[in-house]
Amino acid sequence: VEKGIQKIVLIGAGNVATHLGLALLQSRFKILQVFSQTSESASKLASKLNCSYTNAIEEITDQADIYIFSVSDDALEFCIKGFPHENKFMVHTAGSIEMDVLSSKSDRVGVIYPLQTFSRQVGVNYKNIPFCLETSREEDFIHLEKLAKIISDQVVRIDSPQREILHIAAVFACNFTNHMYVMAQKILEKENIPFSILHPLIKETLRKTEHKNPSELQTGPAARNDLNIISKHIDKLAELPESQKIYTFISESILKSNEN
Amino acid sequence: VEKGIQKIVLIGAGNVATHLGLALLQSRFKILQVFSQTSESASKLASKLNCSYTNAIEEITDQADIYIFSVSDDALEFCIKGFPHENKFMVHTAGSIEMDVLSSKSDRVGVIYPLQTFSRQVGVNYKNIPFCLETSREEDFIHLEKLAKIISDQVVRIDSPQREILHIAAVFACNFTNHMYVMAQKILEKENIPFSILHPLIKETLRKTEHKNPSELQTGPAARNDLNIISKHIDKLAELPESQKIYTFISESILKSNEN
């Protein structure tokens, strides 16, 4: 009988690594070591997790049961290449990188992708975050699932092509949505109106999607083909050219979708 | 001493009129009559509100204390022109129409603009909806405030130029955000993944804005200048040209805002 996963090394000390580490701290898992290319960020996270750290990739310990690579997509290649051990259980946390990038160093590879937006200094309730898992070996799926279930109630099996699609959808639903909030914030700033006045509206926009698909729920000037109001709004945005461009572009896209 | 507002006529039977009418029904106010150009929609709303109705504008009763014009922006002009009485207290509910469009028929005019997205058949909790009020006479503000406070805990004074700005911001935060959800939904549909998997992510995107401004909270490929992932995503969206166009356009806008 194979023993379960208990000892963890975190490769990376950014937002996702930090949030994962803190979530795992309150569990039966033991974090052995943090690696980061910058000594400062490695030591900072290690002190939070009460473990050792290194910024020398060849000094990563061989004592762990799992190595979680949670670095920027650009740094991932460097970290895999420099990883000093073979046939360890290696997983990464990236949305749009195939599991197989890890296969050069091991047959036991996987992905643990938290479908969430992490910002430093904003706490997160992990229990509701979908964790999307994939492994090369079925036995390892069970191990990874146990680890993920400590953190979250929503653990799902998602393969690499699905995960990329999910990541793209998340970019629209989270990053692009936040960019719409940024535009709204900048528009309101000119009149000294706080962004929080929009919170109930935004909450309702989301809440409605619990009952119907977003495509059935569109409202507003573009949805009702109100070209007068659209052109009044575009004129009014003359001093905010970036907001004006986006208003024009997205309104046209909604008008077009009305035709379907 | 002037008596308060008690008797109401609703001009219009669309989403906003329906939601306002239903909210006022559970109060000390009395809805006398509903007017709509289509007899069918007038009678439908009147039966919900247990009041009379008409589709002949000249038959609007002169017995009300307030006439709430809640019609599409296009229909508003027709309804004001045809309104058969003078110097009644007339208010409209439109975000981007000045209060003064009502002044041709009365000196007692106002606006009651609920900053919310209303869809037929989706219930709303009014208590959290900001109601934005404006009146030509200060005495009428107090009357309108009393009415609005029956419905909502968040009643604010907003003049016509501010209201237009607020409406534009709401288009970004609600309609354009919903369009991002639509794009995400269509992307996920191809892999048979339900949109609801994104709910925790979207909730978190909003929740974070309770602590910081959206502009400080941007995450994702564009925010970290990850051009590799952006171009992978754009390639992957080849079969969804509208989503691809928006992905490209909004990513460029985020990349540009990184420079500031």
CSV table of C-alpha atoms in Angstrom, one decimal, chain A residues 15 72-74 96-98 115-125 128-130 132 154 156 158-162 164-191 193 195-222 224-226 228-229 232-234 236-237 242-254 256-257, chain B residues 15 72-74 96-98 115-125 128-130 132 154 156 158-162 164-191 193 195-222 224-226 228-229 232-234 236-237 242-254 256-257:
chain,number,residue,atom,x,y,z
A,15,ASN,CA,-0.2,35.1,-4.8
A,72,SER,CA,4.3,32.7,-13.4
A,73,ASP,CA,3.8,30.9,-16.7
A,74,ASP,CA,7.0,32.5,-17.9
A,96,SER,CA,-3.4,27.6,-19.6
A,97,ILE,CA,-0.4,25.3,-19.5
A,98,GLU,CA,-0.8,21.6,-20.4
A,115,LEU,CA,-10.5,28.7,-10.4
A,116,GLN,CA,-10.2,31.9,-8.4
A,117,THR,CA,-8.7,35.4,-8.5
A,118,PHE,CA,-6.1,35.9,-5.8
A,119,SER,CA,-4.9,39.3,-4.7
A,120,ARG,CA,-2.2,39.8,-2.0
A,121,GLN,CA,-3.7,41.1,1.2
A,122,VAL,CA,-7.3,40.1,0.4
A,123,GLY,CA,-8.4,37.0,2.3
A,124,VAL,CA,-10.2,34.2,0.5
A,125,ASN,CA,-12.8,31.6,1.6
A,128,ASN,CA,-16.3,27.5,-2.4
A,129,ILE,CA,-13.4,27.7,-4.9
A,130,PRO,CA,-13.6,25.1,-7.6
A,132,CYS,CA,-9.7,21.6,-11.1
A,154,GLN,CA,-15.7,21.8,-4.9
A,156,VAL,CA,-13.6,18.6,-10.1
A,158,ILE,CA,-10.8,18.8,-15.7
A,159,ASP,CA,-8.4,17.8,-18.4
A,160,SER,CA,-5.9,20.1,-20.0
A,161,PRO,CA,-7.9,21.2,-23.1
A,162,GLN,CA,-11.0,21.8,-20.8
A,164,GLU,CA,-7.6,26.1,-21.0
A,165,ILE,CA,-11.2,26.8,-22.1
A,166,LEU,CA,-12.2,27.3,-18.5
A,167,HIS,CA,-9.3,29.7,-18.0
A,168,ILE,CA,-10.4,31.8,-21.1
A,169,ALA,CA,-13.9,31.9,-19.8
A,170,ALA,CA,-12.5,33.0,-16.4
A,171,VAL,CA,-10.6,35.8,-18.1
A,172,PHE,CA,-13.9,37.1,-19.4
A,173,ALA,CA,-15.9,36.6,-16.2
A,174,CYS,CA,-13.2,37.9,-13.9
A,175,ASN,CA,-10.5,40.1,-15.5
A,176,PHE,CA,-12.6,41.7,-18.2
A,177,THR,CA,-15.5,42.2,-15.8
A,178,ASN,CA,-13.1,43.9,-13.4
A,179,HIS,CA,-12.0,46.1,-16.3
A,180,MET,CA,-15.6,47.1,-16.7
A,181,TYR,CA,-15.6,48.0,-13.0
A,182,VAL,CA,-12.5,50.0,-13.5
A,183,MET,CA,-14.2,52.0,-16.3
A,184,ALA,CA,-17.2,52.6,-14.1
A,185,GLN,CA,-15.0,53.7,-11.2
A,186,LYS,CA,-13.2,56.2,-13.4
A,187,ILE,CA,-16.4,57.6,-14.7
A,188,LEU,CA,-17.9,58.0,-11.2
A,189,GLU,CA,-14.6,59.6,-9.9
A,190,LYS,CA,-15.3,62.6,-12.0
A,191,GLU,CA,-18.5,63.3,-10.1
A,193,ILE,CA,-19.6,59.3,-6.6
A,195,PHE,CA,-18.0,53.0,-6.7
A,196,SER,CA,-19.9,51.3,-3.9
A,197,ILE,CA,-23.2,52.8,-5.1
A,198,LEU,CA,-23.0,50.2,-7.9
A,199,HIS,CA,-22.5,47.2,-5.6
A,200,PRO,CA,-26.3,46.2,-5.3
A,201,LEU,CA,-26.6,46.5,-9.1
A,202,ILE,CA,-23.5,44.3,-9.7
A,203,LYS,CA,-24.7,41.7,-7.2
A,204,GLU,CA,-28.1,41.6,-8.8
A,205,THR,CA,-26.5,41.2,-12.3
A,206,LEU,CA,-24.7,38.1,-11.0
A,207,ARG,CA,-27.6,36.8,-8.9
A,208,LYS,CA,-29.9,36.7,-11.9
A,209,THR,CA,-27.5,34.3,-13.6
A,210,GLU,CA,-28.4,31.7,-11.0
A,211,HIS,CA,-31.8,31.4,-12.6
A,212,LYS,CA,-31.2,32.0,-16.3
A,213,ASN,CA,-28.3,32.1,-18.7
A,214,PRO,CA,-26.6,35.5,-19.0
A,215,SER,CA,-27.6,35.7,-22.7
A,216,GLU,CA,-31.3,35.8,-21.7
A,217,LEU,CA,-30.7,38.5,-19.1
A,218,GLN,CA,-29.2,41.4,-21.0
A,219,THR,CA,-30.8,44.8,-20.2
A,220,GLY,CA,-29.8,48.4,-20.9
A,221,PRO,CA,-29.6,50.8,-23.9
A,222,ALA,CA,-27.9,48.4,-26.4
A,224,ARG,CA,-33.2,47.5,-26.3
A,225,ASN,CA,-31.6,49.1,-29.4
A,226,ASP,CA,-31.9,52.5,-27.9
A,228,ASN,CA,-30.4,57.8,-28.9
A,229,ILE,CA,-29.2,57.0,-25.4
A,232,LYS,CA,-25.8,60.6,-25.8
A,233,HIS,CA,-23.5,58.4,-23.6
A,234,ILE,CA,-20.7,58.2,-26.2
A,236,LYS,CA,-20.7,62.4,-22.7
A,237,LEU,CA,-17.6,60.2,-22.5
A,242,GLU,CA,-10.6,54.8,-23.3
A,243,SER,CA,-14.0,54.4,-21.7
A,244,GLN,CA,-15.6,55.9,-24.8
A,245,LYS,CA,-13.9,53.4,-27.1
A,246,ILE,CA,-15.0,50.5,-24.9
A,247,TYR,CA,-18.5,51.8,-24.7
A,248,THR,CA,-18.8,52.0,-28.4
A,249,PHE,CA,-17.2,48.6,-29.0
A,250,ILE,CA,-19.2,46.6,-26.5
A,251,SER,CA,-22.5,48.4,-27.4
A,252,GLU,CA,-21.9,47.3,-31.0
A,253,SER,CA,-21.3,43.8,-29.9
A,254,ILE,CA,-24.5,43.7,-27.9
A,256,LYS,CA,-25.1,42.6,-33.0
A,257,SER,CA,-26.1,39.8,-30.6
B,15,ASN,CA,-40.2,46.0,-16.2
B,72,SER,CA,-39.0,53.5,-22.6
B,73,ASP,CA,-37.0,56.6,-23.4
B,74,ASP,CA,-38.5,56.7,-26.8
B,96,SER,CA,-30.4,59.4,-18.9
B,97,ILE,CA,-33.3,61.8,-19.4
B,98,GLU,CA,-33.2,65.2,-17.7
B,115,LEU,CA,-30.2,52.0,-9.9
B,116,GLN,CA,-31.0,48.4,-10.7
B,117,THR,CA,-31.4,45.9,-13.5
B,118,PHE,CA,-34.9,44.6,-13.7
B,119,SER,CA,-35.9,41.5,-15.6
B,120,ARG,CA,-39.4,40.2,-15.9
B,121,GLN,CA,-39.9,37.0,-13.8
B,122,VAL,CA,-36.8,37.6,-11.6
B,123,GLY,CA,-37.8,38.8,-8.2
B,124,VAL,CA,-35.8,41.7,-6.6
B,125,ASN,CA,-35.0,42.7,-3.1
B,128,ASN,CA,-30.7,47.5,-1.1
B,129,ILE,CA,-31.5,49.3,-4.4
B,130,PRO,CA,-30.2,52.8,-4.4
B,132,CYS,CA,-31.8,58.4,-6.9
B,154,GLN,CA,-30.8,53.6,0.2
B,156,VAL,CA,-29.9,59.4,-2.4
B,158,ILE,CA,-28.8,62.9,-7.4
B,159,ASP,CA,-29.2,65.7,-10.0
B,160,SER,CA,-29.7,65.2,-13.7
B,161,PRO,CA,-26.1,65.5,-14.8
B,162,GLN,CA,-24.9,63.2,-12.0
B,164,GLU,CA,-26.5,60.5,-16.5
B,165,ILE,CA,-23.0,59.8,-15.3
B,166,LEU,CA,-24.3,57.2,-12.9
B,167,HIS,CA,-26.3,55.6,-15.7
B,168,ILE,CA,-23.3,55.3,-17.9
B,169,ALA,CA,-21.3,53.8,-15.1
B,170,ALA,CA,-24.1,51.3,-14.5
B,171,VAL,CA,-24.0,50.3,-18.2
B,172,PHE,CA,-20.4,49.3,-17.8
B,173,ALA,CA,-20.9,47.6,-14.4
B,174,CYS,CA,-24.1,45.8,-15.3
B,175,ASN,CA,-24.8,45.5,-19.0
B,176,PHE,CA,-21.2,45.3,-20.2
B,177,THR,CA,-20.3,42.9,-17.4
B,178,ASN,CA,-23.3,40.8,-18.3
B,179,HIS,CA,-22.0,40.7,-21.9
B,180,MET,CA,-18.7,39.4,-20.5
B,181,TYR,CA,-20.7,36.7,-18.8
B,182,VAL,CA,-22.4,35.9,-22.1
B,183,MET,CA,-19.0,35.4,-23.8
B,184,ALA,CA,-17.9,33.2,-21.0
B,185,GLN,CA,-21.1,31.2,-21.2
B,186,LYS,CA,-20.7,30.6,-24.9
B,187,ILE,CA,-17.1,29.5,-24.5
B,188,LEU,CA,-18.0,27.0,-21.8
B,189,GLU,CA,-21.0,25.7,-23.8
B,190,LYS,CA,-18.6,24.2,-26.3
B,191,GLU,CA,-17.1,22.0,-23.6
B,193,ILE,CA,-19.2,23.1,-18.7
B,195,PHE,CA,-21.6,28.7,-16.4
B,196,SER,CA,-22.2,28.2,-12.6
B,197,ILE,CA,-18.7,26.9,-12.2
B,198,LEU,CA,-17.7,30.6,-12.5
B,199,HIS,CA,-20.0,31.9,-9.8
B,200,PRO,CA,-17.4,31.7,-6.9
B,201,LEU,CA,-14.9,33.5,-9.1
B,202,ILE,CA,-17.3,36.3,-10.1
B,203,LYS,CA,-18.5,36.7,-6.5
B,204,GLU,CA,-14.9,37.1,-5.4
B,205,THR,CA,-14.2,39.6,-8.2
B,206,LEU,CA,-16.9,41.8,-6.8
B,207,ARG,CA,-16.2,41.1,-3.1
B,208,LYS,CA,-12.6,42.4,-3.5
B,209,THR,CA,-13.9,45.8,-4.6
B,210,GLU,CA,-15.4,46.2,-1.1
B,211,HIS,CA,-11.8,46.6,0.1
B,212,LYS,CA,-10.0,48.3,-2.7
B,213,ASN,CA,-10.7,50.1,-6.0
B,214,PRO,CA,-11.1,47.8,-9.0
B,215,SER,CA,-8.1,49.5,-10.7
B,216,GLU,CA,-5.9,48.2,-7.9
B,217,LEU,CA,-7.3,44.6,-8.2
B,218,GLN,CA,-6.8,43.6,-11.8
B,219,THR,CA,-5.3,40.1,-12.2
B,220,GLY,CA,-4.9,37.7,-15.2
B,221,PRO,CA,-2.8,37.4,-18.3
B,222,ALA,CA,-3.1,41.0,-19.5
B,224,ARG,CA,0.8,40.6,-15.8
B,225,ASN,CA,1.7,41.4,-19.5
B,226,ASP,CA,1.7,37.7,-20.3
B,228,ASN,CA,2.2,34.3,-24.6
B,229,ILE,CA,-1.0,33.3,-22.9
B,232,LYS,CA,-2.6,31.3,-27.1
B,233,HIS,CA,-6.1,32.3,-25.9
B,234,ILE,CA,-6.8,34.4,-29.0
B,236,LYS,CA,-8.0,29.1,-29.2
B,237,LEU,CA,-11.0,31.4,-29.8
B,242,GLU,CA,-17.0,37.7,-31.6
B,243,SER,CA,-15.4,36.5,-28.4
B,244,GLN,CA,-12.1,36.6,-30.1
B,245,LYS,CA,-12.5,40.2,-31.1
B,246,ILE,CA,-13.6,41.2,-27.5
B,247,TYR,CA,-10.7,39.2,-26.0
B,248,THR,CA,-8.2,41.1,-28.2
B,249,PHE,CA,-9.8,44.5,-27.6
B,250,ILE,CA,-10.2,44.3,-23.8
B,251,SER,CA,-6.7,42.7,-23.3
B,252,GLU,CA,-5.2,45.6,-25.3
B,253,SER,CA,-7.1,48.1,-23.1
B,254,ILE,CA,-5.8,46.4,-19.9
B,256,LYS,CA,-2.5,50.0,-22.0
B,257,SER,CA,-3.7,50.7,-18.4
